[in-house]
Tab-separated table of N, CA and C and ligand atoms in Angstrom:
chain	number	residue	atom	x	y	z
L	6	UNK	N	-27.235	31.298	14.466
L	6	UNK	CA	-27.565	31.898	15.770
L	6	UNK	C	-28.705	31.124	16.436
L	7	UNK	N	-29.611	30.666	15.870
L	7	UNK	CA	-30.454	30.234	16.531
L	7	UNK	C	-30.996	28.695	16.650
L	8	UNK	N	-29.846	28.416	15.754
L	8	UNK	CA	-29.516	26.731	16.033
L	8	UNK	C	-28.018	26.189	17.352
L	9	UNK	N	-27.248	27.398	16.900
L	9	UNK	CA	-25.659	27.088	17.322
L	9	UNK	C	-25.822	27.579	18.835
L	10	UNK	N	-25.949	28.728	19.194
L	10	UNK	CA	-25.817	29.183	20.058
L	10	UNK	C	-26.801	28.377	21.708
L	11	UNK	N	-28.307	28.264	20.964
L	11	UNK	CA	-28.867	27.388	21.824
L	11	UNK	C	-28.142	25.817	22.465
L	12	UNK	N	-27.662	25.347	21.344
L	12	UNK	CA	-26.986	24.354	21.516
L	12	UNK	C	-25.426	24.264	22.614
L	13	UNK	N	-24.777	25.661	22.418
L	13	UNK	CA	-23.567	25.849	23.038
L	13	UNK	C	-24.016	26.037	24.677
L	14	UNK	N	-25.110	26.993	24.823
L	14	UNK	CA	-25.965	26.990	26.161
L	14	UNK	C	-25.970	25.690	26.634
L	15	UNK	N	-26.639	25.093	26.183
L	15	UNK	CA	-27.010	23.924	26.764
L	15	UNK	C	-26.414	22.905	27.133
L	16	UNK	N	-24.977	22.724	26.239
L	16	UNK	CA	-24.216	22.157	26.517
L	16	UNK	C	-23.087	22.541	27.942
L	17	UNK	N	-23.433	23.911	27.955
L	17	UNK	CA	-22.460	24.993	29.105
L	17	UNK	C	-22.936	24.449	30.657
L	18	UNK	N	-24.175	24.800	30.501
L	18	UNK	CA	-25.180	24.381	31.870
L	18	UNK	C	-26.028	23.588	31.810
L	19	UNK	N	-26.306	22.632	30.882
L	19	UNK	CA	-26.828	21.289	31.224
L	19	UNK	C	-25.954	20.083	30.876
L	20	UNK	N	-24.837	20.278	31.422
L	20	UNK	CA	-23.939	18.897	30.222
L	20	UNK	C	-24.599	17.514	30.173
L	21	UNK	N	-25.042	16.923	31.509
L	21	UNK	CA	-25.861	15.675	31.573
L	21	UNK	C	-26.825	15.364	30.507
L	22	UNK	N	-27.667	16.206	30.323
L	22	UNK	CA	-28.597	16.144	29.227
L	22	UNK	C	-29.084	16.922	28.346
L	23	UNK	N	-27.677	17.426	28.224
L	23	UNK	CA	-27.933	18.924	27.076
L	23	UNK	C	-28.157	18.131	25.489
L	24	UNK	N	-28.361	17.135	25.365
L	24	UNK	CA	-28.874	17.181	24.099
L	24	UNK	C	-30.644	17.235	24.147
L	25	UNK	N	-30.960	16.734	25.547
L	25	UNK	CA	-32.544	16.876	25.547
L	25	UNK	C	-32.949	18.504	25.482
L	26	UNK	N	-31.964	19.100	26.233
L	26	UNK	CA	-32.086	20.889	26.724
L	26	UNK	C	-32.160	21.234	25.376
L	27	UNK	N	-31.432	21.246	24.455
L	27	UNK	CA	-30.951	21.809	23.212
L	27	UNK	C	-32.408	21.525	22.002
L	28	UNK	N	-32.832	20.077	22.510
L	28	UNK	CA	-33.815	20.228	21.892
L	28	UNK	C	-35.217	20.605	21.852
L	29	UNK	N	-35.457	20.823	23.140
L	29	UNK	CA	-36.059	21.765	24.045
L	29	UNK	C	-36.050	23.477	23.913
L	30	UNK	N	-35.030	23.896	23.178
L	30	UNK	CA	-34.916	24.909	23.051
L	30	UNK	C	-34.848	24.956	21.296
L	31	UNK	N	-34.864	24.157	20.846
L	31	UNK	CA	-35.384	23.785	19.031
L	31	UNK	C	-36.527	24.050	18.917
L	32	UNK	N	-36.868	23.328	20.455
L	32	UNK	CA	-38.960	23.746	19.880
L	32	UNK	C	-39.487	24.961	20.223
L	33	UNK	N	-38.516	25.224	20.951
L	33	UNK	CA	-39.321	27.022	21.269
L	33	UNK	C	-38.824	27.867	19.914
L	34	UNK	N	-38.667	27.290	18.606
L	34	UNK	CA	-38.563	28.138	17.729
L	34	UNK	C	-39.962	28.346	17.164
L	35	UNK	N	-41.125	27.027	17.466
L	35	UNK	CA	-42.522	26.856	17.233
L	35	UNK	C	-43.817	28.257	17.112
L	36	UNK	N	-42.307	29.046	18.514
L	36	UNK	CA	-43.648	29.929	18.319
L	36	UNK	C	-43.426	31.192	17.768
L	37	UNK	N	-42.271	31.111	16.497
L	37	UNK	CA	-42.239	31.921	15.111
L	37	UNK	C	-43.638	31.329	14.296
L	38	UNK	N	-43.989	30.380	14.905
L	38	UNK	CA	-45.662	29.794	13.866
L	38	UNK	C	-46.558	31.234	13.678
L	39	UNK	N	-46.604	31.930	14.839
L	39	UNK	CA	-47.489	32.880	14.890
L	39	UNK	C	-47.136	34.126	14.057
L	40	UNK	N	-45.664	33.913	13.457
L	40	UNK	CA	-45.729	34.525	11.881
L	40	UNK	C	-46.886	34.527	10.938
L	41	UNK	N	-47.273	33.371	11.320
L	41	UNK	CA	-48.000	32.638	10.030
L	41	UNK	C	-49.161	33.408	9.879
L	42	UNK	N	-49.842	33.917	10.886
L	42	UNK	CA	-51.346	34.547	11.313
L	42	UNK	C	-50.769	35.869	10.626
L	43	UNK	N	-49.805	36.586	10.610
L	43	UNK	CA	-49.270	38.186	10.319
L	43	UNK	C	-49.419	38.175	8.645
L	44	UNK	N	-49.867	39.837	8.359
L	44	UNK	CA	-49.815	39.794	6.851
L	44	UNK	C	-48.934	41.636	6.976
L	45	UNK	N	-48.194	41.327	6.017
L	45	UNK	CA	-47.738	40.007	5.084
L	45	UNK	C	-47.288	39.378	5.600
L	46	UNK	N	-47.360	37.946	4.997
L	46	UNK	CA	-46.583	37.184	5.762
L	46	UNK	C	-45.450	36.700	6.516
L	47	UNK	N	-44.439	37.750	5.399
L	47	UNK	CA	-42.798	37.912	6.020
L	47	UNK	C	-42.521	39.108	6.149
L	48	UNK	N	-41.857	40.097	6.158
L	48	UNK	CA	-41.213	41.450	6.083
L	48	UNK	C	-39.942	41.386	6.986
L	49	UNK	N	-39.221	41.580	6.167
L	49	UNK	CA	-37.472	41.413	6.601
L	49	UNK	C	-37.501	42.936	8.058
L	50	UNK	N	-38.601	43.626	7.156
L	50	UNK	CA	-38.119	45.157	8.070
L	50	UNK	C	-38.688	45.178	8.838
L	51	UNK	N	-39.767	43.766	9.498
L	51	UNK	CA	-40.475	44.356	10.603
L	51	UNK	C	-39.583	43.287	12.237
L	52	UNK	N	-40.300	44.309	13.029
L	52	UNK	CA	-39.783	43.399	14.417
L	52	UNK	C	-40.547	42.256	14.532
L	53	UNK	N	-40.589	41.479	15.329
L	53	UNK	CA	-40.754	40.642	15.623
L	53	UNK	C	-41.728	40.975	17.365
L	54	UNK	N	-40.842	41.431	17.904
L	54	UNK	CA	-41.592	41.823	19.264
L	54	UNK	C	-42.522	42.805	19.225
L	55	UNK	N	-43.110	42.269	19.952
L	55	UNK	CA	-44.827	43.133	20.137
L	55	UNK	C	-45.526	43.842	19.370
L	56	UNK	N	-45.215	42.566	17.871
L	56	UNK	CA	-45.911	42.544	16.249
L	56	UNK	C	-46.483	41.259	16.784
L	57	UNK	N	-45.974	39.906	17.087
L	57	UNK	CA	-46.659	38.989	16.917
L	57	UNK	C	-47.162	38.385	18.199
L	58	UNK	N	-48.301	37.641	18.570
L	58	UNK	CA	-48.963	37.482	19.691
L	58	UNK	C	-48.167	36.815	20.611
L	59	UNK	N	-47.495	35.696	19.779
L	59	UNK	CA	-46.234	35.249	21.041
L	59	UNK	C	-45.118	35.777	21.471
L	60	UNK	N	-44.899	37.296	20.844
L	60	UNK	CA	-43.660	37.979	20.832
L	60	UNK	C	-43.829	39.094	21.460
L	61	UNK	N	-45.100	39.534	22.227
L	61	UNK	CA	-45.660	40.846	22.971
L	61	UNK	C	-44.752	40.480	24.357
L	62	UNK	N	-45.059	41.345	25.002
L	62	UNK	CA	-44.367	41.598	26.203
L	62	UNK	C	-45.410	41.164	27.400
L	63	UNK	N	-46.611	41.000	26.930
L	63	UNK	CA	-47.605	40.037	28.069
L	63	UNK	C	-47.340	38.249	27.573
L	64	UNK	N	-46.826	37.956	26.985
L	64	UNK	CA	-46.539	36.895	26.487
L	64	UNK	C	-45.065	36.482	27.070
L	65	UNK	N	-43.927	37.762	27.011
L	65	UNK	CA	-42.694	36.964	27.647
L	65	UNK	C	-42.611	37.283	28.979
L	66	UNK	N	-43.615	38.217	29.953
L	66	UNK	CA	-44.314	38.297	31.338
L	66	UNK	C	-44.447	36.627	31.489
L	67	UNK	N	-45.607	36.015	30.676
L	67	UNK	CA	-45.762	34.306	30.931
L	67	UNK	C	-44.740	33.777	31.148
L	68	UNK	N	-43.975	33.837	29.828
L	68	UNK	CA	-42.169	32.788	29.451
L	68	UNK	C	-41.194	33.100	31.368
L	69	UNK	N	-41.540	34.313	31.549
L	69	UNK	CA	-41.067	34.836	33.100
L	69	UNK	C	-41.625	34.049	34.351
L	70	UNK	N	-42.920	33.740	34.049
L	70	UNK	CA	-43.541	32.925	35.293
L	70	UNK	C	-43.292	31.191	34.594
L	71	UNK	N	-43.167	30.963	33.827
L	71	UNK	CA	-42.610	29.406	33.486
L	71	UNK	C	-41.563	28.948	33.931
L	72	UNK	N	-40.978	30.278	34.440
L	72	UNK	CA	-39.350	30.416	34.549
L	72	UNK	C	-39.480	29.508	36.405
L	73	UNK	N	-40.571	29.797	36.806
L	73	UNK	CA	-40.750	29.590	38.450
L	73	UNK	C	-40.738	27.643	39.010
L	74	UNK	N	-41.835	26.726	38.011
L	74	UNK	CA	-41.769	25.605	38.433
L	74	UNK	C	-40.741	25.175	37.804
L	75	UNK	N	-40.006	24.130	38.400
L	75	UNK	CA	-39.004	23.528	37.500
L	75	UNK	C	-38.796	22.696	36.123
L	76	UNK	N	-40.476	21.799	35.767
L	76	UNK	CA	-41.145	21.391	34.896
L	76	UNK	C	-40.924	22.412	33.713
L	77	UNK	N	-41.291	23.655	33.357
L	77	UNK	CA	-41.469	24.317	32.672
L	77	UNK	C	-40.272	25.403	32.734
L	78	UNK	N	-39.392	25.212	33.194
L	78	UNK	CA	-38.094	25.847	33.452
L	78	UNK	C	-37.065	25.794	32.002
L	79	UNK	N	-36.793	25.295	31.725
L	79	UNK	CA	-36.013	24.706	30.625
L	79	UNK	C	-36.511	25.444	29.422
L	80	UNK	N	-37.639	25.365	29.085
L	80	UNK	CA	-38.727	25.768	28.468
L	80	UNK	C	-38.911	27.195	28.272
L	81	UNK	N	-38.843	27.739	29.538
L	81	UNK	CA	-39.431	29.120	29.670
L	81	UNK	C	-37.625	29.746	29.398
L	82	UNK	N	-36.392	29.736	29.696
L	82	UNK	CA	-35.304	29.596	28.771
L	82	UNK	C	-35.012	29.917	27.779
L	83	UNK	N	-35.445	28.554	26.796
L	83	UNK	CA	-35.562	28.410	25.691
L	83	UNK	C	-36.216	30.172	25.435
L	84	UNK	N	-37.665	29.880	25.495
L	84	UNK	CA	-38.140	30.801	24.707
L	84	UNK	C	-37.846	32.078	25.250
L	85	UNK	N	-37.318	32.672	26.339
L	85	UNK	CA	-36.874	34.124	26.578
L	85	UNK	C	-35.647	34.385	25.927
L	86	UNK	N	-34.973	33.476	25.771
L	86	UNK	CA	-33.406	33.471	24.603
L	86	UNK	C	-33.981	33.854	23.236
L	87	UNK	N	-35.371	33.077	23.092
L	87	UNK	CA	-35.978	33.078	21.667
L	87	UNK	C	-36.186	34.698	21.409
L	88	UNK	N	-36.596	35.475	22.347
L	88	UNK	CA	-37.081	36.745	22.600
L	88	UNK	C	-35.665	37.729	22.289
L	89	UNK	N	-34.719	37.205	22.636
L	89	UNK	CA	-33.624	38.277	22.997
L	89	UNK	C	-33.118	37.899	21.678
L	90	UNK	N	-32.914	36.792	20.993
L	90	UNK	CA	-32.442	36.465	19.941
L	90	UNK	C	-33.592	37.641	18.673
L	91	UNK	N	-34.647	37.261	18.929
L	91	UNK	CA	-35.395	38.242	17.851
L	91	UNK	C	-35.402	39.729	18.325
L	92	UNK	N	-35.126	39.957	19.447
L	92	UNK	CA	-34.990	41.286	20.018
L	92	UNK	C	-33.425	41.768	19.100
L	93	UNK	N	-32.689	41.086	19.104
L	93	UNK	CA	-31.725	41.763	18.933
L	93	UNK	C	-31.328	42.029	17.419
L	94	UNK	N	-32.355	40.346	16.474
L	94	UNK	CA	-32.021	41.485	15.278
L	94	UNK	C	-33.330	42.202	15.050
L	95	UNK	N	-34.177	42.965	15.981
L	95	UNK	CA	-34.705	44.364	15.588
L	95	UNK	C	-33.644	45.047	15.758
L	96	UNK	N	-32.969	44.681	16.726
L	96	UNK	CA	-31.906	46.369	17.226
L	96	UNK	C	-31.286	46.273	16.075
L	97	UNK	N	-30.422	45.192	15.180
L	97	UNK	CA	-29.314	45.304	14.254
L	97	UNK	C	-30.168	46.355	13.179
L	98	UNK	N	-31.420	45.647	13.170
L	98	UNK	CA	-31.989	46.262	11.962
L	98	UNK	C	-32.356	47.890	11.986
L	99	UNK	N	-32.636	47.996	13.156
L	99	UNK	CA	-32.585	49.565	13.379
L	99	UNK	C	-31.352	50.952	13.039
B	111	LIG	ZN1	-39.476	34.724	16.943
């Protein structure tokens, strides 16, 4: 899911340079780093959203205004997919 699917995106609506898009959206996996700061360090049972500092909802407010210049467009993407992707397995897990 979070290798394949980014990749199928990108290829959908960026065909020209969806391998740069795709990898662009590889690195917005970076900011699962801020796992790293959480204790414990893993827990299968916890969410992800608005547990970890890059995963709050004043944080994907930002990923929303990245969304505005075109520079940081691609980017801001990436990581709101990143959001819905961890959003959704809280819901499974629920
Ligand atoms: Zn995450």
């Amino acid at each position: 899911m979070h290798f394949l699917v980014p990749g199928i995106i990108a290829y959908l609506f960026f065909k020209s340079n969806w391998k740069k898009v795709w990898l662009i959206f590889i690195l917005t996996m970076l900011v699962d780093l801020d796992h790293l700061i959480a204790t414990p360090l893993f827990d299968p049972n916890r969410c992800s959203i608005n547990f970890h500092p890059l995963h709050t909802y004043y944080a994907i407010l930002a990923y929303v205004i990245f969304l505005v210049p075109t520079k940081t467009r691609i980017l801001a993407i990436g990581l709101l997919f990143h959001m819905l992707t961890d959003y959704l397995d809280c819901f499974w897990l629920n």
